[in-house]
XYZ file of C-alpha atoms in Angstrom:
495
model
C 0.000 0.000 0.000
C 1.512 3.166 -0.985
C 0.939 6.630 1.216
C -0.775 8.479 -1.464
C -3.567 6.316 -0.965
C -3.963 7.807 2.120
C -4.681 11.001 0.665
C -6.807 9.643 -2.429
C -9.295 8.035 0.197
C -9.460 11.521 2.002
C -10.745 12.968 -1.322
C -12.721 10.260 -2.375
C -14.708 10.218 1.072
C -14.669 14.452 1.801
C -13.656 15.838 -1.547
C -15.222 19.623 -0.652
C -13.850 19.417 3.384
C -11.016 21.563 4.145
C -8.194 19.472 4.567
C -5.359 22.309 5.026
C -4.737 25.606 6.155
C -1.551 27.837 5.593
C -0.808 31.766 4.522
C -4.648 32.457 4.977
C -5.518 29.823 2.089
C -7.612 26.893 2.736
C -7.323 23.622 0.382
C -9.711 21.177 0.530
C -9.001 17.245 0.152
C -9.784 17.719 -3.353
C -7.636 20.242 -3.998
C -4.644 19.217 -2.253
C -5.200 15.441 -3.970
C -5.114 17.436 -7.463
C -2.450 18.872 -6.791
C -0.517 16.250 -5.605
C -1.524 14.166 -8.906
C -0.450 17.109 -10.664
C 3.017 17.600 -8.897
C 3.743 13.562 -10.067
C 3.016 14.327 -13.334
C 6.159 17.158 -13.390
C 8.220 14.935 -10.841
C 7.863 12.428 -13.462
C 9.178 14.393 -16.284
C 11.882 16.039 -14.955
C 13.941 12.053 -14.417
C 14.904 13.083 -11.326
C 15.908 10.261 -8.833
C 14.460 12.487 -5.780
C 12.417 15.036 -4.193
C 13.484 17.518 -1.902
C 12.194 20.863 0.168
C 14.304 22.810 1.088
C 12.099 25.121 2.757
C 9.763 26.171 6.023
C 6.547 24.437 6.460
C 3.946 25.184 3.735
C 1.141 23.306 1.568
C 4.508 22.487 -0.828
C 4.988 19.823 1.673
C 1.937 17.608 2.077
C 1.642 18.383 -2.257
C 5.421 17.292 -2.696
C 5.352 14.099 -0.362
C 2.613 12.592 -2.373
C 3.453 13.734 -5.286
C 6.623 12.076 -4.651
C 4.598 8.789 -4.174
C 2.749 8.608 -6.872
C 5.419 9.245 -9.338
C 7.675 6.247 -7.098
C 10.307 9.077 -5.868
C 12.109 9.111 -2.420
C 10.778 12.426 -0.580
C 13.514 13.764 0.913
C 13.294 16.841 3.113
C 16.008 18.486 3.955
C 17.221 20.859 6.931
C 17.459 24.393 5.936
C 19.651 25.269 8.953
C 22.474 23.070 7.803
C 25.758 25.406 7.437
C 25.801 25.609 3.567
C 28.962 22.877 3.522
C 26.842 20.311 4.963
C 24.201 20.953 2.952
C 26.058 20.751 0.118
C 27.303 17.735 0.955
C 23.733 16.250 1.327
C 22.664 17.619 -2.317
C 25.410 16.228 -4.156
C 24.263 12.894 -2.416
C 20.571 12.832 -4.097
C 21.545 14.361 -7.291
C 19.717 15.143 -9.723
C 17.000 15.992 -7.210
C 13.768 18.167 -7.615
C 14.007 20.708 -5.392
C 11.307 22.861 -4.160
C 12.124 26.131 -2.159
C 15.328 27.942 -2.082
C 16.433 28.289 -5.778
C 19.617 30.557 -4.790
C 20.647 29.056 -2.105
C 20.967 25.925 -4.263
C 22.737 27.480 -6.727
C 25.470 29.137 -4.388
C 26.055 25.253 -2.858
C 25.203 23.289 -6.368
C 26.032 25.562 -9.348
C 27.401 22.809 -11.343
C 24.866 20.092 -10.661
C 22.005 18.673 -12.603
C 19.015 19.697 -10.363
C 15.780 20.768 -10.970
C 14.975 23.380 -8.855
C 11.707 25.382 -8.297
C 10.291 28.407 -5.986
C 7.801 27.344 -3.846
C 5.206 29.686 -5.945
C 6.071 28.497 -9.088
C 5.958 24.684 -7.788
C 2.348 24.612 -6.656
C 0.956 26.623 -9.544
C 2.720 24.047 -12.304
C 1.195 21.122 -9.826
C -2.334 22.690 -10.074
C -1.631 23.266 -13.492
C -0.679 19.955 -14.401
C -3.651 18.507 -12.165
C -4.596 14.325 -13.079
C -7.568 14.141 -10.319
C -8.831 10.694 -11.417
C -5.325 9.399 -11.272
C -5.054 6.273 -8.944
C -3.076 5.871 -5.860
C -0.245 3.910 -6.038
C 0.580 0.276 -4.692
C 4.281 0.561 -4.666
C 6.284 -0.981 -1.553
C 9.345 0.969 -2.231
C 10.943 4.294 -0.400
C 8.187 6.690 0.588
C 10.834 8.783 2.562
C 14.547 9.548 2.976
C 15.782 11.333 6.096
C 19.272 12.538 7.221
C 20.302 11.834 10.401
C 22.174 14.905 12.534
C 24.896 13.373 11.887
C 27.241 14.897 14.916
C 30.395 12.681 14.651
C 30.647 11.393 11.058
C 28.864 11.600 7.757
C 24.859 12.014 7.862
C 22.955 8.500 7.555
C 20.470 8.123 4.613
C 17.173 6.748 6.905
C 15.210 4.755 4.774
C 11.320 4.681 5.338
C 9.234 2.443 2.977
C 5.584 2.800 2.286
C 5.208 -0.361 4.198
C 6.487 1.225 7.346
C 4.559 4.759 7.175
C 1.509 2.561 6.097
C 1.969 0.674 9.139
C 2.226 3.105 11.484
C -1.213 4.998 10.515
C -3.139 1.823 10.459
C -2.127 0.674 13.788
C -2.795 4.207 15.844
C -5.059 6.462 13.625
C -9.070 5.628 12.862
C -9.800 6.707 8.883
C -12.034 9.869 9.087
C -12.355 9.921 13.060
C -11.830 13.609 13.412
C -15.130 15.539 13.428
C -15.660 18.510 10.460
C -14.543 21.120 13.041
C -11.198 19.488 14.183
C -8.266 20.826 13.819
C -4.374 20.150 14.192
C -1.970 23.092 14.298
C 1.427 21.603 13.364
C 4.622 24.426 13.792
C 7.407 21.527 13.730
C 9.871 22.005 10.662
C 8.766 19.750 7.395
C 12.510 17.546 7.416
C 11.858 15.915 10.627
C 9.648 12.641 11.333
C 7.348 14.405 13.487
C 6.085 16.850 10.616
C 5.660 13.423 8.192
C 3.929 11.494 10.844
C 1.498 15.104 11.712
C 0.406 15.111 7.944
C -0.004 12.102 7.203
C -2.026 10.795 10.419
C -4.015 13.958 10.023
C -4.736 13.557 6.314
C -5.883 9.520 6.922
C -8.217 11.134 10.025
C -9.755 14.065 8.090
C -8.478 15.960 10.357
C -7.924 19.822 8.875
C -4.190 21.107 9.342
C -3.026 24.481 10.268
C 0.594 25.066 9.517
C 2.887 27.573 11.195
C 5.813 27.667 9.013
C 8.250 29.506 11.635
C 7.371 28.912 15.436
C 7.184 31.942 17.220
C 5.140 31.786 20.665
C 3.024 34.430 20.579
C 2.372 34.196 16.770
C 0.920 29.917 17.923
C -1.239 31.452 20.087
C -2.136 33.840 18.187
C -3.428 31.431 15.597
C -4.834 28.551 17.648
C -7.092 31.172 18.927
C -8.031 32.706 15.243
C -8.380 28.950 13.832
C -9.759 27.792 16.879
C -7.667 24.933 16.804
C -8.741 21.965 18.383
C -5.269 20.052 18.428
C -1.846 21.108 18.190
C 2.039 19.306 18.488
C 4.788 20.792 20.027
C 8.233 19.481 21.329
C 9.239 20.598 24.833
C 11.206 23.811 24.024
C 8.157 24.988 22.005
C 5.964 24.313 24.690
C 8.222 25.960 27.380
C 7.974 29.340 25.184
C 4.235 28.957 24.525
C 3.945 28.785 28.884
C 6.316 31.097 29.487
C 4.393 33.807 26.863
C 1.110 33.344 28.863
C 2.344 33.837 31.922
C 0.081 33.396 35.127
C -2.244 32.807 32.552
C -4.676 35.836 33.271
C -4.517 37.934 30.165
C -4.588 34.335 28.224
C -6.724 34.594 24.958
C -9.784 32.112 24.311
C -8.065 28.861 24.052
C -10.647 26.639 25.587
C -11.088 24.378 22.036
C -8.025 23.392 22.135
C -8.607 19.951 23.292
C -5.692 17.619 22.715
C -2.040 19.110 22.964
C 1.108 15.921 21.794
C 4.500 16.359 22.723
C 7.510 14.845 21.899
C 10.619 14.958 20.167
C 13.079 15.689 23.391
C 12.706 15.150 27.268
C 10.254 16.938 28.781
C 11.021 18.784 32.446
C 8.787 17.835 35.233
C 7.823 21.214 36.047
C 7.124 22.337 32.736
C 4.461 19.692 31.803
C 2.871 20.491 35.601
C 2.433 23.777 34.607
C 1.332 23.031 31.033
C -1.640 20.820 32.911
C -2.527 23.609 35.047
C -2.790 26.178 32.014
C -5.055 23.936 30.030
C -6.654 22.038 32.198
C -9.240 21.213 29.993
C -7.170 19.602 27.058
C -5.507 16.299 26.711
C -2.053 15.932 27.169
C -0.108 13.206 25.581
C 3.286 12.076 25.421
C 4.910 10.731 22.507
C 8.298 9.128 22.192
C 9.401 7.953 18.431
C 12.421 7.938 16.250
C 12.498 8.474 12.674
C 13.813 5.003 11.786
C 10.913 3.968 13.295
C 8.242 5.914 11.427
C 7.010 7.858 14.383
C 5.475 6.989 17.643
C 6.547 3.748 19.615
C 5.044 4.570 22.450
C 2.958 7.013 24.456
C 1.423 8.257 27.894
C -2.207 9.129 27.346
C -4.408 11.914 28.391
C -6.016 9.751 31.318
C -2.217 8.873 32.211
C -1.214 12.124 32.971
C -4.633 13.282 34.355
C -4.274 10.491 37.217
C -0.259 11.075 37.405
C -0.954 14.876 37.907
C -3.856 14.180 40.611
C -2.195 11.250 42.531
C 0.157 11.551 45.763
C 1.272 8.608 44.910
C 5.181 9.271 44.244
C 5.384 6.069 41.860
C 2.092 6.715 40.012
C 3.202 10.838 40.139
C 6.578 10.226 38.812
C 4.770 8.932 35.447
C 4.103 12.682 34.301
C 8.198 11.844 33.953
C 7.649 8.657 31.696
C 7.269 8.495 27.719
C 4.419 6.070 28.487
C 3.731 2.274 27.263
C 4.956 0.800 24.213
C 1.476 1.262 20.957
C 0.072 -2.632 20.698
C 1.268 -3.104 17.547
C 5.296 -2.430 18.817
C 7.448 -4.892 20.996
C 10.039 -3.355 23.576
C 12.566 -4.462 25.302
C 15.583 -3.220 27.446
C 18.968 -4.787 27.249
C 22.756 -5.053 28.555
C 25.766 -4.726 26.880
C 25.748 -8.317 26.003
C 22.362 -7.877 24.694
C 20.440 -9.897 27.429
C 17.066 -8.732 28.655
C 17.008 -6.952 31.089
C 13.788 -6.727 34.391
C 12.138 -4.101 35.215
C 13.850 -1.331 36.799
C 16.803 -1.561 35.433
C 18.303 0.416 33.308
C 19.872 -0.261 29.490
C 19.382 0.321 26.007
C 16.014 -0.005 24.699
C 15.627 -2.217 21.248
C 12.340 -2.077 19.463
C 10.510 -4.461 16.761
C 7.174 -3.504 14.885
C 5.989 -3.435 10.922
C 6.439 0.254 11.293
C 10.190 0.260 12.077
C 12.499 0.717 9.247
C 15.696 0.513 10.908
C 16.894 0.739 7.075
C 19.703 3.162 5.969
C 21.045 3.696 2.245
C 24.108 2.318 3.733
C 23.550 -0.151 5.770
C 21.098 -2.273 7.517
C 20.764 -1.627 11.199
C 18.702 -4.316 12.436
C 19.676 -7.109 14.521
C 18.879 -10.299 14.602
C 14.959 -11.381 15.067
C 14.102 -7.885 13.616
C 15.054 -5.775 16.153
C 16.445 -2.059 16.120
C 19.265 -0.768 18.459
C 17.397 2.184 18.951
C 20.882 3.747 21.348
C 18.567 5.226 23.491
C 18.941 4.641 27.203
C 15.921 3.823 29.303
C 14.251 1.047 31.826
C 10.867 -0.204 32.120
C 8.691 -0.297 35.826
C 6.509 -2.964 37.365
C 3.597 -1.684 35.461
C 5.498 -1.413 31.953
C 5.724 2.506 31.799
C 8.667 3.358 29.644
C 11.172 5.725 31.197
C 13.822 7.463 29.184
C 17.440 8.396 30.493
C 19.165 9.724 27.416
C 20.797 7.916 24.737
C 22.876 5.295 25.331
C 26.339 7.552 25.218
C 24.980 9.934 27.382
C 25.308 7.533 30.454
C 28.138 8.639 33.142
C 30.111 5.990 34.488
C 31.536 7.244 37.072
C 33.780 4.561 38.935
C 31.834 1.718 37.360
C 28.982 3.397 37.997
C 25.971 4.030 35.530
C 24.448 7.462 36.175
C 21.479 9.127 34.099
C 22.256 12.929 33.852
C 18.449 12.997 33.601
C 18.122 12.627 37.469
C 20.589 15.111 38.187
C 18.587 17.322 35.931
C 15.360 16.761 37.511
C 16.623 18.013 40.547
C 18.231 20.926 39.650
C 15.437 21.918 37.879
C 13.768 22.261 41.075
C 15.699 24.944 42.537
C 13.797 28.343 41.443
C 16.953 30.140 40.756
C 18.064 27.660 38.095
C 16.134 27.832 34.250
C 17.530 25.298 32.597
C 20.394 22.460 33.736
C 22.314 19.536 31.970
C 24.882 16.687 33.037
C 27.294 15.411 31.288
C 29.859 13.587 32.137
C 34.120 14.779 31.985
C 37.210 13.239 31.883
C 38.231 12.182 35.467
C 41.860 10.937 36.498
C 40.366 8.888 39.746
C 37.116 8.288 38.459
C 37.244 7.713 34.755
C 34.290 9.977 34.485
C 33.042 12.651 36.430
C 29.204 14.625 36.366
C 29.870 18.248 35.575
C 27.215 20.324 34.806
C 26.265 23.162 32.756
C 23.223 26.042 33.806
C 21.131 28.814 33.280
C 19.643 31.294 35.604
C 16.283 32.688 36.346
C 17.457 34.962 39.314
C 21.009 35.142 41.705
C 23.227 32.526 41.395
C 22.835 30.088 44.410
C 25.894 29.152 44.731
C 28.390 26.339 43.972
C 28.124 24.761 47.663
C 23.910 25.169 47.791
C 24.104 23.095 44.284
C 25.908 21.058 45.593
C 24.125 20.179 48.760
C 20.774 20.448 46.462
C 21.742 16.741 44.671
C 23.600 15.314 47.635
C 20.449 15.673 50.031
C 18.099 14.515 46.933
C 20.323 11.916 45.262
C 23.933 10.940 46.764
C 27.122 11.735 46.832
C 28.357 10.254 43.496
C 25.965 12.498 41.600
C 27.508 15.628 42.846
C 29.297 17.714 40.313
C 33.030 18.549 40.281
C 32.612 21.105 38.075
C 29.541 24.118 37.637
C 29.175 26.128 34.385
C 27.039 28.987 34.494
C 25.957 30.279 30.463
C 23.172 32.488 29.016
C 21.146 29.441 27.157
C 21.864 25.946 26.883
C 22.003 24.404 23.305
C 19.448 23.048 21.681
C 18.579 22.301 17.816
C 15.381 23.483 16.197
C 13.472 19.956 18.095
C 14.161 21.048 21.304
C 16.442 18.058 21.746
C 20.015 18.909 23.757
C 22.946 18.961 22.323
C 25.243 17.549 24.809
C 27.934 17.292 22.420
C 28.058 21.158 22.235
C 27.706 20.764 26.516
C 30.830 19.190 26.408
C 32.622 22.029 24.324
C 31.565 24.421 26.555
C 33.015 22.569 29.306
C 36.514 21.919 27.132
């Protein structure tokens, strides 16, 4: 089953509902399929060997993914914030490509290369123009979707998505035409990353109409939920932390009372920030959703009732949930393993390996996949007695300090508690006596505490080996467009 059939039954079932909404310009199902038939028909032509945007979020997205579909093309989005010599190393790797969005930047990195490249404008006018409606959807099993990996220590990976896997992952969490005519999804992450795929796809299959933000900008989201009366909306943890911090106490808040369902995901979410996200809107459900892109999306996720009962309960175990990415979807197996691969009970801690119809695991280099199925995913994590999924990082990210395995998300947890501190991370540094040793690196919302009251802070809350030897004080930690840390760039600050 190919993803543009997706689409094609949206039309079929609500040709005149509006299916999209972006720039003040609504497109219904009918539209958007037309376009998408027509956007094939140029793909086609042109004998490139893939499609890419380079570009923010627009309706050249949703028309160039299935476009790329039906005419049996790898859509490949890529990352507009790439320094221009990584990006130019990713173009000459899909050449000849047809490229949608920015024609001179493409030029400056590619002058000599065989692209086809196209304004964004100029891209959905030909598609309209060249518009096969009654075309069918196709049945191909091949690549629906090629995305590059970050990439922070060597060459970018290739991640291979098939139809089979997207396919797979719709079936098995999203209902075909559940959402109601005046539902709405307001989707503001960038177009190259899984979650923006997964958003337009499940949305399309639900009839669900989207709302794209191409830029984020807090006050600009809330802005529009309230105009578009949005219903649902995505976010990854950094966008949500702006979006709080904009309302404030929440007293000069604007009508947001429709906006029923808020997702998250994408990066670890601070205690305190989705306690006071639950207190803002207490009328919407929250829910929590951990994926990689090798996996097509979502794995698993913690559920509105989940964090209702979390958020209510003085229970610490049940409370400490709001903390947890959830339970693994039905359709996904999970497990947590050592070193040497064996499986490992609940509560402790390892790497968590995942096996499903949906996951990929597939690069154009290489397979990744282990035996039985299973995908590595090098994220760090552990399981409790009820099977809630708890995440500590990925799997490098672990300081052993004197044989010791410590999660710099606990030490972050608690200094996130102190009100002076805004933001915290652990990593761990070189250490003659210890092999490794927790530094950390932090932000302030008011005086500096103090090195000693830190210090004090995670000995009295954790123990001694989680206290840090060293204390970095900066503006703003780093983060990339996700909201996802980049420790790597902790650890230069700290060299």
């Amino acid at each position: 089953m190919d993803i543009s059939l997706l689409l094609k039954m949206a039309a079929d079932a609500e040709p005149d509902r509006v299916g999209l909404t972006c720039d003040g310009r609504n497109w219904t199902y009918a539209e958007l399929w037309a376009a998408a038939t027509g956007a094939a028909v140029r793909i086609t032509a042109s004998g490139c060997t893939h499609v890419a945007l380079l570009d923010t979020g627009s309706e050249a997205a949703p028309i160039a993914l299935i476009g790329a579909a039906l005419a049996d093309v790898p859509y490949c989005p890529l990352n507009y914030r790439l320094a221009d010599t990584d990006l130019a190393g990713l173009l000459a790797r899909i050449e000849p490509a047809f490229i949608v969005g920015d024609i001179s930047r493409v030029a400056k990195l590619a002058p000599d290369a065989t692209h086809k490249v196209f304004a964004r404008e100029d891209f959905v006018k030909q598609a309209e123009a060249s518009a096969e409606p009654e075309r069918e959807a196709g049945e191909g099993e091949g690549i629906a979707v090629q995305l590059f990996t970050s990439g922070t220590t060597a060459a970018p990976k290739a991640a291979i998505l098939r139809h089979s896997n997207l396919v797979s992952y719709i079936l098995g969490t999203v209902e075909f035409g559940a959402a109601e005519p005046a539902e709405s999804v307001l989707v503001s992450v960038p177009p190259y990353h899984i979650a923006g795929i997964a958003a337009l796809l499940s949305s399309i299959y639900a009839l669900r109409r989207i709302i794209l933000l191409p830029a984020f900008d807090p006050k600009v989201w809330i802005d529009l939920a309230a105009a578009e009366k949005a219903t649902n909306a995505f976010v990854v943890p950094t966008m949500l932390s702006r979006i709080v911090e904009a309302l404030g106490d929440g007293s000069n808040m604007p009508d947001l009372t429709h906006l029923k369902a808020i997702a998250y995901g994408g990066g670890r979410m601070p205690l305190e920030l989705i306690i006071r996200a639950l207190d803002l809107f207490p009328q919407a459900n929250f829910a929590n959703a951990y994926g990689l892109t090798e996996t097509s999306s979502t794995v698993a996720i913690l559920g509105p009732e989940e964090h209702r009962a979390a958020h209510g309960s003085e229970d610490p175990a049940v409370r400490a949930r709001l903390g947890s990415v959830g339970k693994p979807l039905p359709t996904i197996e999970l497990e947590i393993r050592d070193e040497d691969g064996n499986v490992l009970p609940p509560g402790e801690a390892g790497e968590i390996y995942v096996r499903g119809d949906q996951v990929s695991g597939e690069y154009r280099e290489r397979s990744a996949l282990i035996a039985g199925g299973w995908f590595p995913t090098r994220d760090a994590g552990y399981l409790d007695n009820e099977g809630y999924l708890f995440l500590s990082g990925r799997a490098d990210d672990v300081i052993v300090r004197g044989g010791e395995n410590i999660s710099p998300g606990e030490i972050e947890d608690v200094l996130l508690t102190h009100p002076c501190i805004a933001d915290a991370a652990a990593v761990g540094v070189p250490s003659s006596e210890w092999g490794e040793a927790v530094a950390i690196v932090i932000s302030l919302k008011g005086e500096h505490p103090g090195d000693a009251e830190i210090k004090t802070l995670i000995r009295d809350r954790l123990r001694s080996s989680r206290v840090p030897e060293r204390i970095l004080v900066v503006e703003a930690l780093p983060y990339n467009e996700m909201g996802k840390l980049l420790r790597r760039e902790v650890r230069r600050l700290l060299a």
